[in-house]
Amino acid sequence: MKKQFAIIGLGRFGVSVSTELFQLGHEVLAVDINPSKVKEITNFSTHSAVADGTDEKALRKLGIANFDHVIVAIGDNIQASILCTLLLKEIGIKSVWAKAQNYYHHKVLDKIGADKIIHPEHDMGQRIAQHLVSDKVIDY
Ligand code: ATP
């Protein structure tokens, strides 16, 4: 079934998530504060927009309240990531997944209600390790 996702922040992680969801046939709204990032994703998203994820009015204007799933993929700017996540939960988004940079960032995201907190490098490292020791590796 086709689902609707919004991705805020189009660094390597955000672009990868957006592109995969789009190629899987889902509706994807891709958002970044940087116009050149938005231009790059145009062909790999259903809709794309230049907007500040910490600006409640801008988020509402994008119709973000209609999305069941929003992924906050803002990286280095921890303050922006936290504020954006908080606004999305206040707006009433059911499922907000956010990327954390470190343990303290994770703790704050957890407190303000992020539904899932992702540590891409850590999570991927675990998956690779599991693959390495899985039976399948013997087949290669
Ligand atoms: P990655 O490792 O996924 O490449 P990163 O951790 O290096 O990402 P950044 O490049 O710092 O993360 O941020 C990801 C994206 O978030 C950038 O494209 C940046 O322009 C965008 N971004 C930063 N602040 C905001 C904001 N307030 N609203 C929307 N997008 C933002």
Coordinates of N, CA, C and O and ligand atoms in Angstrom, one line a residue:
M1 N 0.8 -1.2 0.0 CA 0.0 0.0 0.0 C 0.9 1.3 0.0 O 1.9 1.3 0.7
K2 N 0.5 2.2 -0.8 CA 1.2 3.5 -0.9 C 1.1 4.3 0.4 O 0.0 4.5 0.8
K3 N 2.3 4.7 0.9 CA 2.3 5.5 2.1 C 2.8 6.9 1.8 O 3.5 7.1 0.8
Q4 N 2.6 7.8 2.7 CA 3.1 9.2 2.5 C 4.2 9.5 3.6 O 4.0 9.3 4.8
F5 N 5.4 9.9 3.1 CA 6.5 10.2 4.0 C 7.0 11.6 3.7 O 7.0 12.1 2.5
A6 N 7.4 12.3 4.7 CA 8.1 13.6 4.5 C 9.5 13.4 5.1 O 9.7 12.9 6.2
I7 N 10.5 13.9 4.4 CA 11.9 13.8 4.9 C 12.4 15.3 5.1 O 12.4 16.0 4.1
I8 N 12.9 15.6 6.2 CA 13.4 17.0 6.4 C 14.9 16.9 6.7 O 15.3 16.3 7.7
G9 N 15.6 17.5 5.8 CA 17.1 17.4 5.8 C 17.6 16.4 4.8 O 17.3 15.3 4.8
L10 N 18.3 17.0 3.8 CA 18.7 16.1 2.7 C 20.2 16.0 2.6 O 20.9 16.3 1.6
G11 N 20.8 15.6 3.7 CA 22.2 15.1 3.7 C 22.3 13.7 3.1 O 21.3 13.3 2.5
R12 N 23.4 13.0 3.2 CA 23.5 11.7 2.6 C 22.4 10.8 3.1 O 21.8 10.0 2.4
F13 N 22.1 10.8 4.4 CA 21.1 9.9 5.0 C 19.7 10.3 4.5 O 19.0 9.4 4.0
G14 N 19.4 11.6 4.5 CA 18.0 12.0 4.1 C 17.8 11.7 2.6 O 16.7 11.2 2.2
V15 N 18.8 11.9 1.8 CA 18.7 11.6 0.4 C 18.5 10.1 0.1 O 17.7 9.7 -0.7
S16 N 19.3 9.3 0.9 CA 19.2 7.9 0.7 C 17.8 7.3 1.1 O 17.2 6.5 0.4
V17 N 17.3 7.8 2.2 CA 15.9 7.4 2.7 C 14.9 7.8 1.7 O 14.0 7.1 1.2
S18 N 14.9 9.1 1.2 CA 13.9 9.7 0.3 C 13.9 8.9 -1.0 O 12.9 8.5 -1.5
T19 N 15.1 8.7 -1.6 CA 15.2 8.0 -2.9 C 14.7 6.6 -2.8 O 14.0 6.2 -3.7
E20 N 15.1 5.9 -1.7 CA 14.6 4.5 -1.6 C 13.1 4.4 -1.5 O 12.4 3.6 -2.2
L21 N 12.5 5.3 -0.6 CA 11.0 5.3 -0.5 C 10.4 5.6 -1.8 O 9.4 5.0 -2.1
F22 N 10.9 6.6 -2.5 CA 10.3 7.0 -3.8 C 10.4 5.8 -4.8 O 9.4 5.5 -5.5
Q23 N 11.5 5.2 -4.8 CA 11.7 4.1 -5.8 C 10.8 2.9 -5.4 O 10.5 2.1 -6.3
L24 N 10.5 2.8 -4.1 CA 9.6 1.7 -3.7 C 8.1 2.0 -4.0 O 7.2 1.3 -3.7
G25 N 7.9 3.3 -4.5 CA 6.6 3.6 -5.0 C 5.7 4.5 -4.0 O 4.6 4.7 -4.2
H26 N 6.4 4.9 -2.9 CA 5.7 5.7 -2.0 C 5.7 7.2 -2.3 O 6.5 7.6 -3.1
E27 N 4.8 8.0 -1.7 CA 4.8 9.4 -1.9 C 5.8 10.0 -0.9 O 5.7 9.8 0.3
V28 N 6.7 10.9 -1.5 CA 7.7 11.4 -0.7 C 7.8 12.9 -0.9 O 7.9 13.4 -2.0
L29 N 7.7 13.6 0.3 CA 7.9 15.1 0.3 C 9.3 15.3 0.8 O 9.6 14.9 2.0
A30 N 10.2 15.9 0.1 CA 11.6 16.1 0.5 C 11.9 17.6 0.7 O 11.6 18.4 -0.1
V31 N 12.4 17.9 1.9 CA 12.5 19.3 2.4 C 13.9 19.6 2.9 O 14.5 18.8 3.6
D32 N 14.4 20.7 2.5 CA 15.7 21.2 3.0 C 15.7 22.7 3.0 O 15.0 23.3 2.2
I33 N 16.6 23.2 3.8 CA 16.7 24.7 3.9 C 17.6 25.2 2.8 O 17.6 26.4 2.4
N34 N 18.4 24.3 2.2 CA 19.3 24.6 1.2 C 18.8 24.3 -0.2 O 18.5 23.2 -0.6
P35 N 18.6 25.4 -1.1 CA 17.9 25.2 -2.4 C 18.7 24.2 -3.3 O 18.0 23.4 -4.0
S36 N 20.0 24.2 -3.2 CA 20.7 23.2 -4.1 C 20.5 21.8 -3.7 O 20.4 20.9 -4.6
K37 N 20.3 21.5 -2.4 CA 19.9 20.1 -2.0 C 18.6 19.7 -2.5 O 18.3 18.6 -2.9
V38 N 17.6 20.7 -2.5 CA 16.3 20.4 -3.0 C 16.3 20.2 -4.5 O 15.6 19.3 -5.0
K39 N 17.1 21.0 -5.2 CA 17.2 20.8 -6.6 C 17.6 19.4 -7.0 O 17.1 18.7 -7.9
E40 N 18.6 18.9 -6.2 CA 19.2 17.6 -6.5 C 18.2 16.4 -6.3 O 18.3 15.4 -7.0
I41 N 17.2 16.6 -5.5 CA 16.3 15.5 -5.1 C 15.0 15.5 -6.0 O 14.2 14.6 -6.0
T42 N 14.9 16.6 -6.8 CA 13.6 16.8 -7.6 C 13.2 15.5 -8.3 O 12.0 15.2 -8.3
N43 N 14.1 14.8 -9.0 CA 13.7 13.7 -9.8 C 13.6 12.4 -9.0 O 13.2 11.4 -9.5
F44 N 13.8 12.5 -7.7 CA 13.8 11.3 -6.8 C 12.8 11.5 -5.7 O 13.0 11.0 -4.6
S45 N 11.8 12.4 -5.9 CA 10.8 12.6 -4.8 C 9.5 13.0 -5.5 O 9.5 13.5 -6.7
T46 N 8.4 12.9 -4.8 CA 7.1 13.2 -5.4 C 7.0 14.8 -5.4 O 6.5 15.4 -6.4
H47 N 7.3 15.3 -4.2 CA 7.3 16.8 -4.1 C 8.6 17.2 -3.4 O 9.1 16.4 -2.6
S48 N 9.1 18.4 -3.7 CA 10.3 18.8 -2.9 C 10.1 20.3 -2.6 O 9.4 21.0 -3.4
A49 N 10.6 20.8 -1.5 CA 10.4 22.2 -1.1 C 11.6 22.7 -0.3 O 12.2 22.0 0.5
V50 N 11.9 24.0 -0.5 CA 12.9 24.7 0.3 C 12.1 25.2 1.5 O 11.2 26.0 1.3
A51 N 12.5 24.8 2.7 CA 11.8 25.3 3.9 C 12.7 25.1 5.1 O 13.6 24.2 5.1
D52 N 12.5 25.9 6.1 CA 13.2 25.7 7.4 C 12.4 24.8 8.3 O 11.2 25.1 8.6
G53 N 12.9 23.7 8.6 CA 12.2 22.7 9.5 C 11.9 23.2 10.9 O 11.2 22.5 11.6
T54 N 12.5 24.3 11.2 CA 12.2 24.9 12.6 C 11.2 26.0 12.5 O 10.9 26.7 13.5
D55 N 10.6 26.2 11.4 CA 9.6 27.3 11.2 C 8.2 26.6 11.1 O 7.8 26.0 10.1
E56 N 7.5 26.8 12.2 CA 6.2 26.1 12.3 C 5.2 26.5 11.1 O 4.6 25.6 10.5
K57 N 5.2 27.8 10.8 CA 4.3 28.3 9.8 C 4.7 27.6 8.4 O 3.8 27.2 7.7
A58 N 6.0 27.5 8.2 CA 6.5 26.9 6.9 C 6.1 25.5 6.9 O 5.6 25.0 5.8
L59 N 6.2 24.8 8.0 CA 5.8 23.3 8.0 C 4.4 23.1 7.7 O 3.9 22.3 7.0
R60 N 3.6 24.0 8.4 CA 2.1 23.9 8.2 C 1.7 24.2 6.8 O 0.8 23.5 6.2
K61 N 2.4 25.2 6.2 CA 2.1 25.6 4.8 C 2.4 24.4 3.8 O 1.7 24.3 2.8
L62 N 3.4 23.6 4.2 CA 3.7 22.4 3.4 C 2.7 21.3 3.5 O 2.7 20.3 2.8
G63 N 1.8 21.5 4.4 CA 0.7 20.4 4.7 C 1.3 19.3 5.4 O 0.8 18.1 5.3
I64 N 2.3 19.5 6.3 CA 3.0 18.4 7.0 C 2.0 17.7 7.9 O 2.2 16.5 8.1
A65 N 1.0 18.3 8.3 CA 0.0 17.7 9.2 C -0.7 16.5 8.6 O -1.2 15.6 9.3
N66 N -0.6 16.4 7.3 CA -1.3 15.3 6.6 C -0.4 14.1 6.4 O -0.9 13.1 5.9
F67 N 0.8 14.2 6.9 CA 1.7 13.1 6.8 C 1.7 12.2 8.0 O 1.8 12.7 9.1
D68 N 1.7 10.9 7.8 CA 1.7 10.0 9.0 C 3.1 9.8 9.5 O 3.3 9.5 10.6
H69 N 4.1 9.8 8.5 CA 5.4 9.5 8.9 C 6.3 10.7 8.5 O 6.3 11.1 7.3
V70 N 7.1 11.2 9.4 CA 8.1 12.3 9.0 C 9.4 11.8 9.6 O 9.5 11.4 10.8
I71 N 10.5 12.0 8.8 CA 11.8 11.6 9.2 C 12.6 12.9 9.3 O 12.7 13.7 8.3
V72 N 13.2 13.2 10.5 CA 14.0 14.4 10.7 C 15.5 13.9 10.5 O 16.0 13.2 11.3
A73 N 16.0 14.3 9.3 CA 17.4 13.9 9.0 C 18.3 15.1 9.0 O 19.3 15.1 8.3
I74 N 18.0 16.0 9.8 CA 19.0 17.2 10.0 C 20.1 16.7 10.9 O 19.9 16.0 11.9
G75 N 21.3 16.9 10.5 CA 22.5 16.3 11.1 C 23.2 17.2 12.1 O 22.8 17.3 13.3
D76 N 24.2 18.0 11.6 CA 25.1 18.7 12.5 C 24.3 19.8 13.4 O 24.8 20.0 14.5
N77 N 23.3 20.3 12.9 CA 22.6 21.4 13.6 C 21.6 20.7 14.6 O 20.4 20.5 14.3
I78 N 22.1 20.3 15.7 CA 21.4 19.6 16.7 C 20.2 20.4 17.2 O 19.1 19.8 17.4
Q79 N 20.4 21.7 17.4 CA 19.3 22.5 17.9 C 18.1 22.5 16.9 O 16.9 22.4 17.3
A80 N 18.4 22.6 15.6 CA 17.4 22.6 14.6 C 16.7 21.2 14.6 O 15.5 21.1 14.5
S81 N 17.4 20.2 14.7 CA 16.9 18.8 14.8 C 15.9 18.7 15.9 O 14.8 18.1 15.7
I82 N 16.3 19.1 17.1 CA 15.4 19.0 18.3 C 14.1 19.9 18.1 O 13.0 19.4 18.3
L83 N 14.3 21.1 17.6 CA 13.1 22.0 17.5 C 12.2 21.5 16.5 O 10.9 21.5 16.6
C84 N 12.7 21.0 15.4 CA 11.9 20.4 14.3 C 11.1 19.2 14.8 O 9.9 19.1 14.6
T85 N 11.8 18.3 15.5 CA 11.1 17.1 16.1 C 10.0 17.6 17.0 O 8.9 17.0 17.0
L86 N 10.3 18.5 17.9 CA 9.3 19.0 18.9 C 8.0 19.6 18.1 O 6.9 19.3 18.5
L87 N 8.3 20.4 17.1 CA 7.2 21.0 16.4 C 6.3 19.9 15.7 O 5.1 20.0 15.8
L88 N 7.0 18.9 15.1 CA 6.2 17.9 14.5 C 5.3 17.1 15.4 O 4.2 16.8 15.1
K89 N 5.9 16.8 16.6 CA 5.0 16.1 17.6 C 3.9 17.0 18.1 O 2.8 16.6 18.3
E90 N 4.2 18.3 18.2 CA 3.1 19.3 18.7 C 2.0 19.4 17.6 O 0.8 19.5 17.9
I91 N 2.5 19.3 16.3 CA 1.5 19.4 15.2 C 0.6 18.2 15.2 O -0.5 18.2 14.7
G92 N 1.1 17.1 15.8 CA 0.3 15.9 15.9 C 0.7 14.7 14.9 O -0.1 13.8 14.7
I93 N 2.0 14.8 14.4 CA 2.4 13.7 13.5 C 2.5 12.4 14.4 O 3.2 12.4 15.4
K94 N 2.0 11.4 13.9 CA 1.9 10.1 14.6 C 3.3 9.5 14.8 O 3.7 9.0 15.8
S95 N 4.0 9.5 13.6 CA 5.3 8.7 13.6 C 6.4 9.7 13.2 O 6.5 10.0 12.0
V96 N 7.2 10.1 14.2 CA 8.4 11.0 13.8 C 9.6 10.2 14.2 O 9.9 9.8 15.3
W97 N 10.4 10.0 13.1 CA 11.7 9.3 13.3 C 12.8 10.4 13.2 O 12.7 11.2 12.2
A98 N 13.8 10.3 14.1 CA 14.8 11.4 14.0 C 16.2 10.8 14.1 O 16.4 9.8 14.8
K99 N 17.1 11.4 13.3 CA 18.5 10.9 13.3 C 19.2 11.7 14.5 O 19.1 12.9 14.6
A100 N 20.0 10.9 15.3 CA 20.7 11.5 16.4 C 22.2 11.5 16.1 O 22.7 10.6 15.5
Q101 N 22.8 12.5 16.6 CA 24.3 12.7 16.4 C 25.1 12.0 17.5 O 26.2 11.6 17.3
N102 N 24.5 12.0 18.7 CA 25.3 11.5 19.9 C 24.3 11.1 21.0 O 23.1 11.3 20.8
Y103 N 24.8 10.7 22.1 CA 24.0 10.2 23.2 C 23.1 11.2 23.8 O 21.9 11.0 24.1
Y104 N 23.6 12.5 23.9 CA 22.8 13.6 24.5 C 21.7 14.0 23.6 O 20.6 14.3 24.0
H105 N 22.0 14.0 22.3 CA 21.0 14.3 21.3 C 19.9 13.3 21.4 O 18.7 13.6 21.4
H106 N 20.3 12.0 21.5 CA 19.4 10.9 21.6 C 18.4 11.1 22.8 O 17.2 11.0 22.7
K107 N 19.0 11.5 23.9 CA 18.2 11.6 25.2 C 17.2 12.7 25.0 O 16.0 12.5 25.4
V108 N 17.6 13.8 24.4 CA 16.6 14.9 24.2 C 15.5 14.5 23.3 O 14.3 14.7 23.5
L109 N 15.9 13.9 22.2 CA 14.9 13.4 21.2 C 13.9 12.5 21.8 O 12.7 12.5 21.6
D110 N 14.4 11.6 22.7 CA 13.5 10.7 23.4 C 12.6 11.4 24.3 O 11.4 11.1 24.3
K111 N 13.1 12.4 25.0 CA 12.2 13.2 26.0 C 11.1 13.9 25.3 O 10.0 14.0 25.8
I112 N 11.4 14.4 24.1 CA 10.4 15.3 23.4 C 9.4 14.4 22.6 O 8.6 15.0 21.9
G113 N 9.6 13.1 22.6 CA 8.6 12.3 22.0 C 8.9 11.7 20.6 O 8.0 11.1 20.0
A114 N 10.2 11.7 20.2 CA 10.5 11.1 18.9 C 10.1 9.6 19.0 O 10.4 9.0 20.0
D115 N 9.5 9.1 17.9 CA 9.0 7.7 18.0 C 10.1 6.7 17.7 O 10.0 5.5 18.2
K116 N 11.1 7.1 17.0 CA 12.2 6.2 16.7 C 13.4 7.1 16.6 O 13.4 8.1 15.9
I117 N 14.5 6.7 17.2 CA 15.8 7.5 17.0 C 16.8 6.6 16.3 O 17.0 5.4 16.7
I118 N 17.4 7.2 15.3 CA 18.3 6.4 14.4 C 19.7 7.0 14.6 O 20.0 8.2 14.6
H119 N 20.7 6.0 14.7 CA 22.1 6.3 14.6 C 22.6 5.6 13.4 O 23.0 4.4 13.5
P120 N 22.6 6.2 12.2 CA 22.9 5.5 11.0 C 24.2 4.7 11.0 O 24.2 3.5 10.7
E121 N 25.3 5.3 11.5 CA 26.6 4.6 11.4 C 26.6 3.4 12.4 O 27.0 2.3 12.0
H122 N 26.1 3.6 13.6 CA 26.0 2.6 14.6 C 25.1 1.5 14.1 O 25.5 0.3 14.2
D123 N 23.9 1.8 13.7 CA 22.9 0.8 13.2 C 23.4 0.0 12.1 O 23.3 -1.2 12.0
M124 N 24.1 0.7 11.1 CA 24.6 0.0 10.0 C 25.8 -0.9 10.4 O 25.9 -2.1 9.9
G125 N 26.6 -0.5 11.3 CA 27.7 -1.3 11.8 C 27.2 -2.6 12.4 O 27.7 -3.7 12.1
Q126 N 26.1 -2.5 13.2 CA 25.5 -3.7 13.8 C 25.0 -4.6 12.7 O 25.2 -5.9 12.8
R127 N 24.4 -4.1 11.7 CA 23.8 -4.9 10.6 C 24.9 -5.6 9.9 O 24.8 -6.8 9.5
I128 N 26.0 -4.9 9.6 CA 27.1 -5.5 8.8 C 27.7 -6.6 9.7 O 28.0 -7.7 9.1
A129 N 27.9 -6.4 11.0 CA 28.4 -7.4 11.8 C 27.6 -8.6 11.8 O 28.0 -9.8 11.7
Q130 N 26.2 -8.4 11.9 CA 25.3 -9.6 11.9 C 25.4 -10.3 10.6 O 25.4 -11.6 10.5
H131 N 25.5 -9.6 9.5 CA 25.7 -10.2 8.1 C 27.0 -11.1 8.1 O 27.0 -12.2 7.6
L132 N 28.0 -10.5 8.7 CA 29.3 -11.2 8.7 C 29.3 -12.5 9.4 O 30.0 -13.5 8.9
V133 N 28.5 -12.6 10.4 CA 28.5 -13.9 11.2 C 27.3 -14.8 10.8 O 27.2 -15.9 11.3
S134 N 26.5 -14.3 9.9 CA 25.3 -15.1 9.5 C 25.8 -16.2 8.6 O 26.8 -16.1 7.9
D135 N 25.0 -17.3 8.5 CA 25.3 -18.4 7.7 C 25.5 -18.0 6.2 O 26.3 -18.6 5.5
K136 N 24.8 -17.0 5.8 CA 24.8 -16.7 4.4 C 26.2 -16.3 3.9 O 26.6 -16.5 2.8
V137 N 27.0 -15.7 4.8 CA 28.3 -15.2 4.4 C 29.1 -16.4 3.9 O 29.9 -16.2 2.9
I138 N 28.9 -17.6 4.4 CA 29.7 -18.8 4.0 C 29.4 -19.1 2.5 O 30.3 -19.6 1.7
D139 N 28.2 -18.7 2.0 CA 27.9 -18.9 0.6 C 28.7 -18.0 -0.4 O 28.8 -18.4 -1.6
Y140 N 29.3 -16.9 0.1 CA 30.0 -16.0 -0.8 C 31.4 -16.5 -1.1 O 32.0 -17.1 -0.4
Ligands
ATP1 P1 24.7 13.1 6.4 O1 25.6 12.4 7.3 O2 23.3 12.4 6.3 O3 25.2 13.6 5.1 P2 25.0 15.3 8.2 O4 24.9 14.6 9.6 O5 26.3 15.7 7.8 O6 24.2 14.4 7.2 P3 24.0 17.8 7.7 O7 24.6 17.9 6.4 O8 24.5 18.7 8.7 O9 23.9 16.4 8.3 O10 22.4 18.1 7.6 C1 21.6 17.4 6.7 C2 20.8 18.4 5.9 O11 19.9 19.1 6.8 C3 21.6 19.4 5.2 O12 21.3 19.3 3.8 C4 21.1 20.8 5.7 O13 21.0 21.8 4.7 C5 19.7 20.4 6.3 N1 19.2 21.3 7.3 C6 20.0 21.9 8.3 N2 19.2 22.7 9.1 C7 17.9 22.6 8.5 C8 16.7 23.2 8.8 N3 16.5 24.1 9.8 N4 15.6 22.9 8.0 C9 15.7 22.1 7.0 N5 16.9 21.5 6.6 C10 18.0 21.7 7.4

